[in-house]
Structure formats: structure tokens, C-alpha cells
């Protein structure tokens, strides 16, 4: 965690008192702490929880969410949102089944369905760049993309049997499920793009203050179209993973998945207003959500109640993400800045 | 006109020359063919009431807008900007009234925004964060400006510190011309002195400065010339020691130059 040590150094350089530094750390790493506490508590309560089998199972469930949420993190970095990813999963799911049964070679099918995702994302991005609110643009896409999935499949789920395709959801590499491996690769790549490239930095700048980004000459249209296109492509990949695991091309796939994805990103600490984003937080957010469900399931909690709890966790996270975080950050930072003002 | 020798600015040419700059927004003509000339180390005060076209003219010079008509020359060489980056590459920097900083990004990230330094790790291009932080620190000490840390987000800084970041960004990259939009608005006396000092320092190092300001006393203090605009036209030019505040104010209000009749 190099970020935490640099934060501590920064705190001490600014002459920040320990209490303020701790508050900043709590804001930044609260979700990680909550995840660890939940894991400890569930390990005590259930003998089935703290097993490699269970952890791999939870991570595999979280994998499609993580894959898509990495793209969503970039979209939200620009101050946008993409509600259409769940429907895109359905479209990719039925397209995969249809193209495979039409006899296309497997690798062509994979390329085509991910391109379908990218194209749908590019359409979203283009409309956003016309000045339409991302919420409305992608809500429309949520409706029409699932509509297309139903039209294309006539409403029927079609089994997928191609062995290579199924391997993506069910295979494993050195004992680790392939979906987890794919999610890990996507997360590392997403971390690199967000934190180490111009594109990631410019995405944050656009979301932080678009007018400043504009007068500094950043190519705002290109950045916005790119983040939605990338998210579409990742929704395509996530859709392949989910479809392969269920061995079923269904127009009902990915139902409400956009909410899990957005919940993971927000739980992770990415700002709903843009300008602040973290891929590591997103991964932790996705794991937290799935570990909570898994733990409650193992406790025999009624699954309907699990849904209620998930909703309240999200509400709490949004509260922390918006109001509380900003207050704490302001409180922690204002005084040191003011002290040096006379320089 | 003689051809400039490649790589060698012609000393007899003005640093910046704008000729017949015109710009319309829809049916509104913001600029009707404005001329402007500026030499190295010259400080020009651009004054006029609201909607006189000052900001539009300066945004054209800074590459944020493209003119409908007219020509811009730097050292006698015609240039065409396709955006703020190409204007900045030509040595024209602008300090916006609101500083145009991204609050969530760090001081160093803001200073290098749009012209980041890159390096390679494992064969991949990555932002060279260390070099950018080091060079930002050097920049502040060279300018005699203090900022708590180049790694702190800009929203943690005071207004005066944010202006220091904007000044460092505009003056730290071999600028030939720095445009300042209302640099002393909403500032206290010590901060105003700091801005005047910055302008004088730029002037001494041969950098030209254009100041858009409602505060005429700043231009009388550090400026060489006034340019008065009204309704998208240039009304008058005056050397600072050939005029007084009353005359400038009168021209801003009436939009007429009494010396030309």
C-alpha cells in the first residue's frame, strides 16, 4: 500500500496532527477495514466461511462485476455513469449463443461480441458528448439494449456448448478459476490506465473540472467516448464470463447487474461527482458486496433479507462517499493549509 | 516583408501581432477586426467594460477560440492554433480568473496538465510522477512562491496558494507571453503586491504580459501601455506615462478617443 505511506508522509509534511491523519486514512481505507472485519466476524460465526473453496467461490461470483466495474470506475472518474452494462451483458449473452449455433469459429465469436459491447459503449459516449446527461443516455440504452436482446433471441434462452467458450467461465489456471484470473488481469490493467497513463489522468481532470480541462486543451470528447467504449467492451467480456459459467445465452442475463457494478465502484470510494477514482477500491467494493451476501447466506439468512441488507449497505456507502467524506476531508485539511497561507 | 530565418526570431519584429481579428458567436459580433502589437518585456493593460471583447480576444490568443478572420504572428511568423496546447507550445500562456485548476488533482498534476512528462516502465509508457514533482518544486522555489506540498490536492490550498499554482504553471515553461485575466480581483493587499511583483519579474526576463483588469492602478503601477476596448473594437492605445486614470475611465465609458477627432 504505497498510497498509505505517501499519505502519511504528506500528512507529516503538512504538519497535520495525528488525529487528522487518522481521519483521512479512515476515509480512504474504511471499506478495506470493513471487509476485513466482516471476514473475521464471519469466520468466527461459520466454519464454512474461512475456506479456500469458499473464497474462490466468492471471488468467482465477483469476477464479472469486477471486470465491468473497472470500466465503470473510469466512466465515473469523468463524472459520468453507465446504467446499460447489465443489458449489454444480456445482448452479448444471446449474441454469443446465436453466433456459436450459426457455426462461427469461437475466436471470431469472442471478437464480435466484445466489439458489440464496444460499439454500444461508443454510442453511449457519443450521445453523452452531445451534452445529454449520462444517466438518461445510458438509462435509454438499458431499455433498448435488453429489448434488442429479447428481439434477437425471441425471448428464449439458448444453451451454449462450445468447449472453449465454456472454459472461460469454468476452467482454471493453477487451481484458480479463470474468471478470477481474467478479473485480476483486467483490474491490474485498469489500475495502470487510471493511475499511470495520460488517459487516466485526463479522465480524472475532465470529471474534476471540465472547464479547466477544456482550457488546458484536453480532448474531452475523445476521452468521454473512450471511457464509455472501454466500459462497453468490458461489459462484453464480463458478459462472456457470466454466460460461459451458466452455459446459457439468455436475454435475462445481467438483470440488475448495473446496480451491483455501480455499488462496487461507489463502495470503493470513487466519487459520484467525478475527479476521484480508485480501481483498488472498486475491487474491494465488489468483494465486500459478495462476501456480505455469501456470509449472510451461510448464516441461513432469508435471501430476501440479503437483498434488503445489500440496499442499505449501498445507501450507507453513498452517504459516506458524498457527505461524510467531504466533511472529514475538509476538517482534516483546512487548518494546515490556512496556517501556511501567509507564505 | 523579409522572410524570418528558421529558428531565429527577427528582432525587429514585434513579439506578438494580431491583425484584423474578428469573431462572432451566432448573430453576435464579439470582435470587429481588432489589431494588437506587443514587444518582448512589454506589459499591456487591456481595459474596457463588460462585453467589450477583451476576454474573447485573449482566448483567441490563448488558442481557446479560433478567430473567424484575421492573423496572428509570433516573431513575425504567422501561426494558427488548433487549441490551447498549440498556443502553449508557441509560448503563449494564460492565467484564468478562476485559475482553471482541477481541485481534485495534485499541485504537480495541475502544473503539468496537458503536457505531462512520460517515462517507460516494463516497456510501457507511464507518467513520470517523480520528475514532475521535482520540477514543480524547483519551479516554486525559482519563483519564490511557497506551496505546502506539490503532492497535495489543489482543493486543500488557500486562494492565494491556488493562484501561485496557476502562476507557476503559466510561467514555468519558457513562456513568451503570459495573459492574466483579472489577476488582482478578490485579492488582499499582500497578494496584490505578489502579483505585481510577478509581472515585474516576467517583464525583466523579457516575457511580455497582457493584463485584463478593472483595477487601473495595477496597470499604472507595473504596465507600459493601455489598450481600451468597447463593443468589440479597439478604441485607443496610450502609454502609461502619457495618460491618467480619468482619461482611461472616460474612454472606457464613452467608447471614444478624444484625442482623435
Coordinates of C-alpha atoms in Angstrom, one line a residue:
Chain A
X1 CA 0.0 0.0 0.0
X2 CA 2.3 2.7 -1.2
X3 CA -0.6 5.2 -1.2
X4 CA -1.0 4.9 2.6
X5 CA 2.7 5.6 3.3
X6 CA 2.7 8.6 0.9
X7 CA -0.4 9.9 2.6
X8 CA 1.3 9.7 6.0
X9 CA 4.4 11.4 4.7
X10 CA 2.2 14.1 3.1
X11 CA 0.3 14.5 6.4
X12 CA 3.5 15.0 8.4
X13 CA 5.0 17.4 5.8
X14 CA 1.9 19.5 6.1
X15 CA 2.2 19.4 9.9
X16 CA -1.0 17.6 10.1
X17 CA -1.9 16.4 13.6
X18 CA -2.2 12.6 14.1
X19 CA -6.0 12.7 14.6
X20 CA -6.5 14.4 11.3
X21 CA -4.2 12.0 9.6
X22 CA -6.1 9.0 11.0
X23 CA -9.4 10.5 9.9
X24 CA -8.0 10.8 6.3
X25 CA -6.8 7.2 6.5
X26 CA -10.2 6.1 7.8
X27 CA -11.9 7.8 4.9
X28 CA -9.6 6.2 2.4
X29 CA -9.4 2.7 3.8
X30 CA -12.7 2.4 5.6
X31 CA -14.1 -0.1 3.1
X32 CA -11.0 -2.3 3.3
X33 CA -11.3 -2.3 7.1
X34 CA -15.0 -3.1 6.9
X35 CA -14.2 -6.0 4.5
X36 CA -11.6 -7.4 6.9
X37 CA -13.8 -7.0 9.9
X38 CA -16.6 -8.8 8.1
X39 CA -14.3 -11.7 7.1
X40 CA -13.1 -12.0 10.7
X41 CA -16.7 -12.0 12.1
X42 CA -18.0 -14.5 9.5
X43 CA -15.0 -16.7 10.1
X44 CA -15.9 -16.9 13.8
X45 CA -19.6 -17.5 13.1
X46 CA -19.3 -20.1 10.3
X47 CA -17.0 -23.0 9.9
X48 CA -17.6 -23.0 6.1
X49 CA -16.7 -19.4 5.6
X50 CA -12.9 -19.3 6.0
X51 CA -12.1 -21.9 3.4
X52 CA -10.1 -21.6 0.2
X53 CA -13.1 -23.2 -1.6
X54 CA -15.5 -20.6 -0.3
X55 CA -13.1 -17.7 -1.0
X56 CA -12.5 -18.8 -4.6
X57 CA -16.2 -19.2 -5.0
X58 CA -16.9 -15.7 -3.8
X59 CA -14.2 -14.3 -6.0
X60 CA -15.6 -16.1 -9.0
X61 CA -19.0 -14.7 -8.3
X62 CA -17.5 -11.2 -8.0
X63 CA -15.4 -11.6 -11.2
X64 CA -17.8 -10.4 -13.9
X65 CA -18.8 -7.5 -11.5
X66 CA -15.1 -6.6 -11.1
X67 CA -14.4 -6.8 -14.8
X68 CA -17.2 -4.4 -15.7
X69 CA -16.7 -2.2 -12.6
X70 CA -13.1 -1.4 -13.7
X71 CA -14.6 0.3 -16.8
X72 CA -17.3 1.9 -14.7
X73 CA -14.6 3.4 -12.4
X74 CA -13.2 5.2 -15.4
X75 CA -16.6 6.4 -16.5
X76 CA -17.3 7.7 -13.0
X77 CA -13.9 9.3 -12.9
X78 CA -15.1 11.6 -15.8
X79 CA -18.2 12.3 -13.8
X80 CA -20.4 10.0 -15.8
X81 CA -22.3 6.8 -15.2
X82 CA -23.3 3.8 -17.3
X83 CA -26.6 2.1 -16.5
X84 CA -26.6 0.0 -19.6
X85 CA -23.9 -2.6 -18.7
X86 CA -26.4 -5.2 -17.4
X87 CA -28.4 -5.1 -20.6
X88 CA -25.2 -5.2 -22.6
X89 CA -24.4 -8.5 -20.8
X90 CA -27.7 -9.9 -22.0
X91 CA -27.1 -8.8 -25.5
X92 CA -23.6 -10.3 -25.5
X93 CA -25.1 -13.5 -24.0
X94 CA -27.7 -14.1 -26.6
X95 CA -25.3 -12.9 -29.4
X96 CA -22.7 -15.5 -28.3
X97 CA -25.3 -18.3 -28.3
X98 CA -26.7 -17.3 -31.7
X99 CA -23.3 -16.8 -33.4
X100 CA -22.0 -20.1 -32.0
X101 CA -25.0 -22.0 -33.2
X102 CA -24.6 -20.3 -36.6
X103 CA -21.3 -22.2 -36.7
X104 CA -18.9 -19.2 -36.5
X105 CA -15.4 -20.1 -35.1
X106 CA -15.2 -19.5 -31.4
X107 CA -12.5 -16.8 -31.6
X108 CA -14.5 -14.9 -34.2
X109 CA -17.5 -15.0 -31.9
X110 CA -15.5 -13.7 -28.9
X111 CA -14.1 -10.8 -31.0
X112 CA -17.5 -10.0 -32.4
X113 CA -19.4 -9.9 -29.1
X114 CA -16.7 -7.8 -27.4
X115 CA -16.9 -5.4 -30.4
X116 CA -20.7 -5.3 -30.0
X117 CA -20.1 -4.2 -26.4
X118 CA -17.5 -1.6 -27.5
X119 CA -19.9 -0.3 -30.2
X120 CA -22.8 0.1 -27.8
X121 CA -20.5 1.9 -25.4
X122 CA -19.3 4.2 -28.2
X123 CA -22.9 5.1 -29.0
X124 CA -23.5 6.0 -25.3
X125 CA -20.3 8.1 -25.3
X126 CA -21.3 9.9 -28.4
X127 CA -24.6 10.9 -27.0
X128 CA -23.1 12.0 -23.8
X129 CA -20.7 14.2 -25.8
X130 CA -23.7 15.9 -27.4
X131 CA -24.4 17.2 -23.9
X132 CA -27.1 14.8 -22.8
X133 CA -27.0 13.6 -19.2
X134 CA -25.1 10.3 -18.9
X135 CA -27.9 9.0 -16.6
X136 CA -30.6 9.4 -19.2
X137 CA -28.5 8.3 -22.2
X138 CA -27.5 5.1 -20.5
X139 CA -30.9 4.5 -19.0
X140 CA -32.3 4.6 -22.5
X141 CA -29.6 2.1 -23.5
X142 CA -30.5 -0.1 -20.6
X143 CA -34.0 -0.3 -22.0
X144 CA -33.2 -0.6 -25.7
X145 CA -30.2 -3.0 -25.4
X146 CA -32.3 -5.5 -23.4
X147 CA -35.1 -5.0 -25.9
X148 CA -32.7 -5.9 -28.7
X149 CA -31.5 -9.0 -26.7
X150 CA -35.1 -10.1 -26.5
X151 CA -35.8 -9.4 -30.2
X152 CA -32.7 -11.3 -31.2
X153 CA -33.4 -14.3 -29.1
X154 CA -37.2 -14.2 -29.4
X155 CA -37.2 -14.4 -25.6
X156 CA -35.6 -17.8 -25.5
X157 CA -32.5 -18.9 -23.6
X158 CA -30.2 -21.0 -25.8
X159 CA -27.7 -23.4 -24.3
X160 CA -24.0 -22.8 -25.1
X161 CA -21.9 -25.9 -25.6
X162 CA -18.7 -24.8 -27.3
X163 CA -15.9 -26.2 -25.0
X164 CA -13.5 -23.3 -25.5
X165 CA -16.3 -20.8 -24.7
X166 CA -17.3 -22.7 -21.6
X167 CA -13.7 -22.9 -20.4
X168 CA -13.7 -19.1 -19.9
X169 CA -16.3 -19.5 -17.2
X170 CA -15.4 -22.9 -15.8
X171 CA -11.8 -23.5 -16.5
X172 CA -9.0 -22.8 -14.1
X173 CA -5.3 -21.9 -14.2
X174 CA -3.1 -23.3 -11.5
X175 CA -6.1 -24.1 -9.3
X176 CA -7.7 -20.6 -9.7
X177 CA -10.9 -20.2 -11.6
X178 CA -10.3 -18.5 -15.0
X179 CA -12.9 -15.8 -14.3
X180 CA -10.8 -14.7 -11.3
X181 CA -7.7 -14.7 -13.4
X182 CA -9.4 -12.6 -16.1
X183 CA -10.8 -10.2 -13.4
X184 CA -7.3 -9.8 -11.9
X185 CA -5.7 -9.1 -15.2
X186 CA -8.4 -6.5 -16.0
X187 CA -8.1 -4.9 -12.6
X188 CA -4.3 -4.6 -12.9
X189 CA -4.6 -3.1 -16.4
X190 CA -7.3 -0.7 -15.2
X191 CA -5.1 0.4 -12.3
X192 CA -2.3 1.1 -14.7
X193 CA -4.6 3.1 -17.1
X194 CA -6.2 5.1 -14.3
X195 CA -3.1 5.9 -12.3
X196 CA -0.1 5.8 -14.7
X197 CA -1.3 7.0 -18.1
X198 CA -2.2 10.4 -19.5
X199 CA -5.6 9.0 -20.5
X200 CA -6.4 8.1 -16.8
X201 CA -5.2 11.4 -15.5
X202 CA -7.1 13.3 -18.1
X203 CA -10.3 11.3 -17.3
X204 CA -10.0 12.5 -13.7
X205 CA -9.3 16.0 -14.8
X206 CA -12.4 16.0 -17.0
X207 CA -14.5 14.7 -14.2
X208 CA -12.9 17.1 -11.6
X209 CA -13.5 20.3 -13.5
X210 CA -14.4 20.0 -17.2
X211 CA -13.9 23.7 -17.9
X212 CA -10.3 23.7 -16.6
X213 CA -9.6 20.5 -18.6
X214 CA -11.0 22.3 -21.7
X215 CA -8.9 25.5 -21.4
X216 CA -5.8 23.3 -20.7
X217 CA -6.5 21.7 -24.1
X218 CA -7.5 18.2 -23.1
X219 CA -9.5 16.4 -25.7
X220 CA -12.7 16.0 -23.7
X221 CA -14.9 14.4 -26.5
X222 CA -12.3 11.8 -27.2
X223 CA -11.8 11.0 -23.5
X224 CA -15.5 10.6 -22.9
X225 CA -16.2 8.4 -25.9
X226 CA -13.2 6.3 -24.9
X227 CA -14.3 5.6 -21.3
X228 CA -17.8 4.5 -22.4
X229 CA -16.4 2.4 -25.3
X230 CA -14.0 0.7 -22.9
X231 CA -16.8 0.1 -20.4
X232 CA -18.9 -1.4 -23.2
X233 CA -16.1 -3.7 -24.3
X234 CA -15.5 -4.8 -20.6
X235 CA -19.3 -5.4 -20.3
X236 CA -18.9 -7.6 -23.3
X237 CA -16.0 -9.5 -21.6
X238 CA -18.0 -9.7 -18.4
X239 CA -21.0 -11.0 -20.3
X240 CA -18.9 -13.7 -21.9
X241 CA -17.6 -14.8 -18.5
X242 CA -21.1 -14.8 -17.0
X243 CA -22.6 -16.6 -20.0
X244 CA -19.8 -19.2 -20.0
X245 CA -20.3 -20.0 -16.4
X246 CA -24.1 -20.6 -16.8
X247 CA -23.6 -22.3 -20.3
X248 CA -26.6 -20.3 -21.4
X249 CA -27.3 -17.5 -23.7
X250 CA -30.2 -15.7 -22.1
X251 CA -31.9 -12.4 -22.7
X252 CA -32.4 -12.2 -18.9
X253 CA -28.7 -12.4 -18.2
X254 CA -27.2 -9.5 -16.3
X255 CA -30.5 -8.3 -14.9
X256 CA -29.9 -5.5 -12.4
X257 CA -26.1 -6.2 -12.7
X258 CA -25.5 -2.5 -13.4
X259 CA -26.6 -1.8 -9.8
X260 CA -24.0 -4.3 -8.4
X261 CA -21.4 -2.8 -10.6
X262 CA -22.2 0.8 -9.6
X263 CA -22.5 -0.3 -5.9
X264 CA -19.0 -1.8 -6.1
X265 CA -17.5 1.4 -7.5
X266 CA -19.2 3.6 -5.0
X267 CA -18.4 1.4 -2.1
X268 CA -14.8 1.5 -3.2
X269 CA -14.7 5.3 -2.8
X270 CA -14.8 6.5 -6.3
X271 CA -16.7 9.9 -6.3
X272 CA -20.1 10.1 -7.8
X273 CA -19.2 13.6 -8.9
X274 CA -16.1 12.6 -10.8
X275 CA -12.5 13.6 -10.4
X276 CA -11.7 11.0 -7.7
X277 CA -11.5 7.3 -8.6
X278 CA -9.7 4.1 -7.4
X279 CA -9.6 0.7 -9.1
X280 CA -8.3 -0.9 -5.9
X281 CA -11.3 0.4 -4.0
X282 CA -13.6 -0.9 -6.7
X283 CA -12.2 -4.4 -6.4
X284 CA -12.6 -4.2 -2.6
X285 CA -16.1 -2.9 -3.0
X286 CA -17.1 -5.8 -5.3
X287 CA -15.6 -8.3 -2.9
X288 CA -17.3 -6.7 0.1
X289 CA -20.7 -6.9 -1.6
X290 CA -20.2 -10.6 -2.5
X291 CA -18.7 -11.5 0.9
X292 CA -21.6 -9.9 2.7
X293 CA -24.1 -11.9 0.6
X294 CA -22.0 -15.1 1.0
X295 CA -21.7 -14.6 4.8
X296 CA -25.4 -14.0 5.2
X297 CA -26.3 -17.0 3.0
X298 CA -24.0 -19.2 5.1
X299 CA -25.8 -17.9 8.2
X300 CA -29.0 -19.1 6.7
X301 CA -30.4 -15.6 6.4
X302 CA -33.5 -15.4 4.2
X303 CA -32.2 -14.3 0.7
X304 CA -34.9 -11.6 0.5
X305 CA -33.4 -10.1 3.6
X306 CA -30.0 -10.3 2.0
X307 CA -31.3 -8.0 -0.7
X308 CA -32.6 -5.6 1.8
X309 CA -29.2 -5.5 3.6
X310 CA -27.4 -5.0 0.3
X311 CA -29.5 -2.0 -0.4
X312 CA -28.8 -0.4 2.9
X313 CA -25.1 -1.0 2.6
X314 CA -25.2 0.9 -0.6
X315 CA -27.1 3.7 1.0
X316 CA -24.6 3.9 3.8
X317 CA -21.7 3.9 1.3
X318 CA -23.3 6.7 -0.7
X319 CA -23.7 8.7 2.5
X320 CA -20.1 8.2 3.3
X321 CA -19.0 8.8 -0.3
X322 CA -20.8 12.2 -0.6
X323 CA -21.5 14.0 2.7
X324 CA -19.3 12.4 5.3
X325 CA -16.1 12.0 3.3
X326 CA -16.1 15.6 2.2
X327 CA -16.7 16.9 5.7
X328 CA -14.0 14.8 7.2
X329 CA -11.5 15.7 4.4
X330 CA -12.3 19.4 4.8
X331 CA -11.9 19.2 8.5
X332 CA -8.6 17.3 8.2
X333 CA -7.1 19.6 5.6
X334 CA -8.4 23.1 6.2
X335 CA -6.2 24.2 9.1
X336 CA -2.8 23.1 7.8
X337 CA -3.5 24.9 4.5
X338 CA -4.6 28.1 6.3
X339 CA -1.5 28.1 8.5
X340 CA 0.8 28.3 5.5
X341 CA -1.2 30.9 3.8
X342 CA 0.9 33.8 4.8
X343 CA 3.9 32.4 3.0
Chain B
X1 CA 8.3 41.6 -45.6
X2 CA 11.6 39.7 -45.2
X3 CA 11.5 36.0 -44.5
X4 CA 12.4 35.0 -41.0
X5 CA 15.4 32.8 -40.7
X6 CA 14.5 29.4 -39.3
X7 CA 14.9 29.1 -35.6
X8 CA 15.9 32.7 -35.2
X9 CA 13.3 35.3 -34.3
X10 CA 13.7 38.6 -36.1
X11 CA 14.5 41.1 -33.5
X12 CA 12.8 44.0 -35.4
X13 CA 9.5 42.1 -35.5
X14 CA 7.1 42.6 -32.6
X15 CA 6.8 39.5 -30.4
X16 CA 3.0 39.3 -30.9
X17 CA 1.0 40.8 -33.7
X18 CA -2.7 40.3 -34.1
X19 CA -4.3 41.8 -37.3
X20 CA -7.9 42.3 -38.1
X21 CA -9.1 39.7 -35.6
X22 CA -12.9 39.1 -36.0
X23 CA -15.1 36.7 -34.1
X24 CA -18.9 36.2 -34.0
X25 CA -20.9 33.9 -31.7
X26 CA -24.1 33.2 -33.7
X27 CA -25.6 36.6 -34.6
X28 CA -23.4 38.4 -32.0
X29 CA -20.3 40.0 -33.4
X30 CA -17.9 39.9 -30.4
X31 CA -14.8 41.3 -32.3
X32 CA -14.8 43.6 -35.3
X33 CA -11.3 43.4 -36.7
X34 CA -9.0 44.1 -33.7
X35 CA -5.3 44.8 -34.1
X36 CA -2.7 44.3 -31.3
X37 CA 1.1 44.6 -31.1
X38 CA 3.3 43.7 -28.3
X39 CA 7.1 43.6 -27.8
X40 CA 9.2 41.5 -25.6
X41 CA 9.1 42.5 -22.0
X42 CA 6.2 44.8 -22.6
X43 CA 3.3 44.9 -20.2
X44 CA -0.1 45.8 -21.7
X45 CA -3.2 46.6 -19.8
X46 CA -6.3 45.6 -21.6
X47 CA -9.3 47.5 -20.3
X48 CA -12.9 48.0 -21.2
X49 CA -16.3 47.4 -19.6
X50 CA -18.1 44.1 -19.7
X51 CA -18.7 42.6 -23.1
X52 CA -16.0 44.8 -24.7
X53 CA -14.4 41.7 -26.2
X54 CA -11.3 41.6 -24.0
X55 CA -11.7 38.0 -22.9
X56 CA -12.7 36.8 -26.3
X57 CA -9.6 38.4 -27.9
X58 CA -7.4 36.9 -25.2
X59 CA -9.0 33.4 -25.6
X60 CA -8.2 33.6 -29.3
X61 CA -4.6 34.5 -28.5
X62 CA -4.5 31.6 -26.0
X63 CA -5.9 29.1 -28.5
X64 CA -9.2 28.5 -26.7
X65 CA -11.2 30.1 -29.6
X66 CA -10.3 30.2 -33.2
X67 CA -10.9 33.6 -35.0
X68 CA -13.3 33.9 -37.9
X69 CA -10.9 36.3 -39.6
X70 CA -7.5 37.9 -39.1
X71 CA -4.0 36.8 -38.5
X72 CA -1.7 36.1 -35.5
X73 CA 2.0 36.4 -35.8
X74 CA 4.7 35.5 -33.3
X75 CA 8.1 36.9 -34.0
X76 CA 6.8 37.8 -37.4
X77 CA 5.8 34.3 -38.3
X78 CA 2.1 33.6 -38.9
X79 CA 0.7 31.0 -36.6
X80 CA -2.6 29.0 -36.4
X81 CA -3.6 27.4 -33.2
X82 CA -5.8 24.4 -33.2
X83 CA -6.3 24.5 -29.4
X84 CA -4.8 25.7 -26.2
X85 CA -2.0 23.1 -26.4
X86 CA -0.6 24.5 -29.6
X87 CA -0.8 28.1 -28.3
X88 CA 1.1 26.9 -25.2
X89 CA 3.7 25.2 -27.4
X90 CA 4.2 28.5 -29.1
X91 CA 4.9 30.1 -25.7
X92 CA 1.5 31.8 -25.0
X93 CA 0.2 31.1 -21.6
X94 CA -3.0 32.3 -19.9
X95 CA -3.8 32.6 -16.2
X96 CA -7.6 32.4 -16.0
X97 CA -9.6 34.4 -13.5
X98 CA -10.7 31.2 -11.8
X99 CA -7.2 29.8 -12.2
X100 CA -8.5 26.8 -14.3
X101 CA -7.2 24.3 -11.8
X102 CA -8.7 20.8 -11.2
X103 CA -9.4 20.8 -7.5
X104 CA -9.0 17.0 -7.0
X105 CA -5.7 16.8 -8.8
X106 CA -2.4 17.5 -7.1
X107 CA -0.4 20.6 -7.5
X108 CA 2.1 18.8 -9.7
X109 CA -0.6 17.2 -11.8
X110 CA -2.2 20.6 -12.4
X111 CA 1.1 22.2 -13.4
X112 CA 1.8 19.5 -16.0
X113 CA -1.8 19.0 -17.1
X114 CA -1.8 18.5 -20.8
X115 CA 2.0 18.3 -21.1
X116 CA 2.8 15.5 -18.8
X117 CA 6.3 14.1 -18.6
X118 CA 6.4 10.4 -19.5
X119 CA 8.9 7.6 -18.9
X120 CA 8.9 3.9 -19.6
X121 CA 8.4 1.0 -17.1
X122 CA 8.5 -2.6 -18.3
X123 CA 8.2 -1.3 -21.8
X124 CA 5.0 0.6 -21.1
X125 CA 4.6 4.4 -21.2
X126 CA 3.9 5.7 -17.7
X127 CA 3.6 9.2 -16.2
X128 CA 6.9 10.3 -14.8
X129 CA 5.5 11.4 -11.5
X130 CA 8.8 11.8 -9.8
X131 CA 10.2 14.2 -12.4
X132 CA 7.0 16.2 -12.5
X133 CA 7.0 16.6 -8.7
X134 CA 10.7 17.5 -8.6
X135 CA 10.3 20.0 -11.4
X136 CA 7.2 21.5 -9.8
X137 CA 9.2 22.0 -6.6
X138 CA 12.1 23.6 -8.5
X139 CA 9.6 25.9 -10.2
X140 CA 8.1 27.2 -7.0
X141 CA 11.5 27.9 -5.4
X142 CA 12.7 29.6 -8.6
X143 CA 9.6 31.8 -8.5
X144 CA 10.0 32.4 -4.8
X145 CA 6.5 31.0 -4.3
X146 CA 5.6 28.7 -1.5
X147 CA 3.1 25.9 -1.6
X148 CA 2.8 23.2 1.2
X149 CA 3.4 20.2 -1.0
X150 CA 3.3 19.5 -4.7
X151 CA 1.5 16.3 -3.8
X152 CA -1.4 17.8 -2.1
X153 CA -4.7 18.2 -3.9
X154 CA -5.4 21.8 -5.0
X155 CA -8.7 21.9 -3.1
X156 CA -6.6 21.8 0.1
X157 CA -4.9 25.1 -0.8
X158 CA -6.0 28.6 0.0
X159 CA -7.0 31.0 -2.7
X160 CA -3.6 32.7 -2.7
X161 CA -1.8 29.3 -3.0
X162 CA -4.0 28.3 -5.8
X163 CA -3.1 31.5 -7.7
X164 CA 0.6 30.6 -7.0
X165 CA 0.0 27.3 -8.7
X166 CA -1.7 29.0 -11.7
X167 CA 1.2 31.4 -12.0
X168 CA 3.8 28.7 -11.7
X169 CA 2.0 26.7 -14.5
X170 CA 1.9 29.7 -16.8
X171 CA 5.4 31.0 -16.2
X172 CA 7.4 27.8 -15.8
X173 CA 7.6 26.6 -19.4
X174 CA 9.6 29.2 -21.3
X175 CA 6.6 31.4 -21.9
X176 CA 7.0 34.3 -24.3
X177 CA 3.7 35.9 -23.4
X178 CA 1.6 35.5 -20.2
X179 CA -2.0 36.7 -20.3
X180 CA -3.6 37.4 -17.0
X181 CA -7.4 37.7 -16.7
X182 CA -8.3 39.9 -13.7
X183 CA -5.3 38.7 -11.6
X184 CA -6.0 41.0 -8.7
X185 CA -9.7 40.7 -8.4
X186 CA -10.8 39.4 -5.0
X187 CA -7.3 39.5 -3.6
X188 CA -6.0 41.2 -0.4
X189 CA -3.2 43.7 -0.4
X190 CA -0.3 41.3 0.1
X191 CA -1.5 39.0 -2.6
X192 CA -1.8 42.0 -5.0
X193 CA 1.7 43.0 -4.3
X194 CA 2.8 39.5 -5.1
X195 CA 1.0 39.6 -8.5
X196 CA 2.6 43.0 -9.3
X197 CA 6.0 41.6 -8.3
X198 CA 5.4 38.6 -10.6
X199 CA 4.5 40.8 -13.5
X200 CA 7.7 42.9 -13.0
X201 CA 9.8 39.8 -12.8
X202 CA 8.4 38.5 -16.1
X203 CA 9.0 41.9 -17.7
X204 CA 12.6 41.9 -16.5
X205 CA 13.2 38.5 -18.0
X206 CA 11.8 39.6 -21.4
X207 CA 8.4 38.0 -21.2
X208 CA 5.5 40.1 -22.5
X209 CA 2.4 40.3 -20.2
X210 CA -1.1 41.2 -21.1
X211 CA -3.3 42.1 -18.1
X212 CA -7.0 42.3 -18.3
X213 CA -8.0 44.3 -15.2
X214 CA -10.7 46.6 -13.8
X215 CA -8.1 47.9 -11.4
X216 CA -6.4 50.6 -13.4
X217 CA -3.9 51.3 -10.5
X218 CA -2.3 47.9 -11.1
X219 CA -1.6 48.8 -14.7
X220 CA -0.3 52.3 -13.8
X221 CA 2.0 50.5 -11.3
X222 CA 3.6 47.9 -13.5
X223 CA 2.3 48.4 -17.0
X224 CA 3.7 50.1 -20.2
X225 CA 0.6 50.6 -22.3
X226 CA -3.2 50.7 -22.1
X227 CA -5.4 49.4 -24.7
X228 CA -9.1 50.4 -24.4
X229 CA -11.8 48.3 -26.0
X230 CA -15.5 48.8 -26.4
X231 CA -18.2 46.8 -28.2
X232 CA -15.5 44.5 -29.9
X233 CA -13.4 47.4 -31.2
X234 CA -10.1 48.9 -30.2
X235 CA -10.8 52.5 -29.1
X236 CA -7.4 53.8 -28.1
X237 CA -3.9 53.0 -27.1
X238 CA -1.9 55.0 -24.5
X239 CA 1.5 54.8 -22.9
X240 CA 1.1 54.7 -19.2
X241 CA 3.1 57.9 -18.6
X242 CA 1.1 59.7 -21.3
X243 CA -2.3 59.4 -19.6
X244 CA -4.1 59.4 -16.3
X245 CA -6.9 57.4 -14.8
X246 CA -9.6 59.9 -15.6
X247 CA -8.9 59.8 -19.3
X248 CA -8.9 56.0 -19.4
X249 CA -12.1 55.8 -17.4
X250 CA -13.7 58.3 -19.7
X251 CA -12.7 56.3 -22.8
X252 CA -14.0 53.1 -21.2
X253 CA -17.4 54.7 -20.6
X254 CA -17.8 56.8 -23.8
X255 CA -16.0 54.4 -26.1
X256 CA -14.3 57.4 -27.9
X257 CA -10.8 58.7 -28.1
X258 CA -11.0 62.5 -27.6
X259 CA -7.5 63.0 -29.0
X260 CA -8.7 61.7 -32.4
X261 CA -11.4 64.0 -33.6

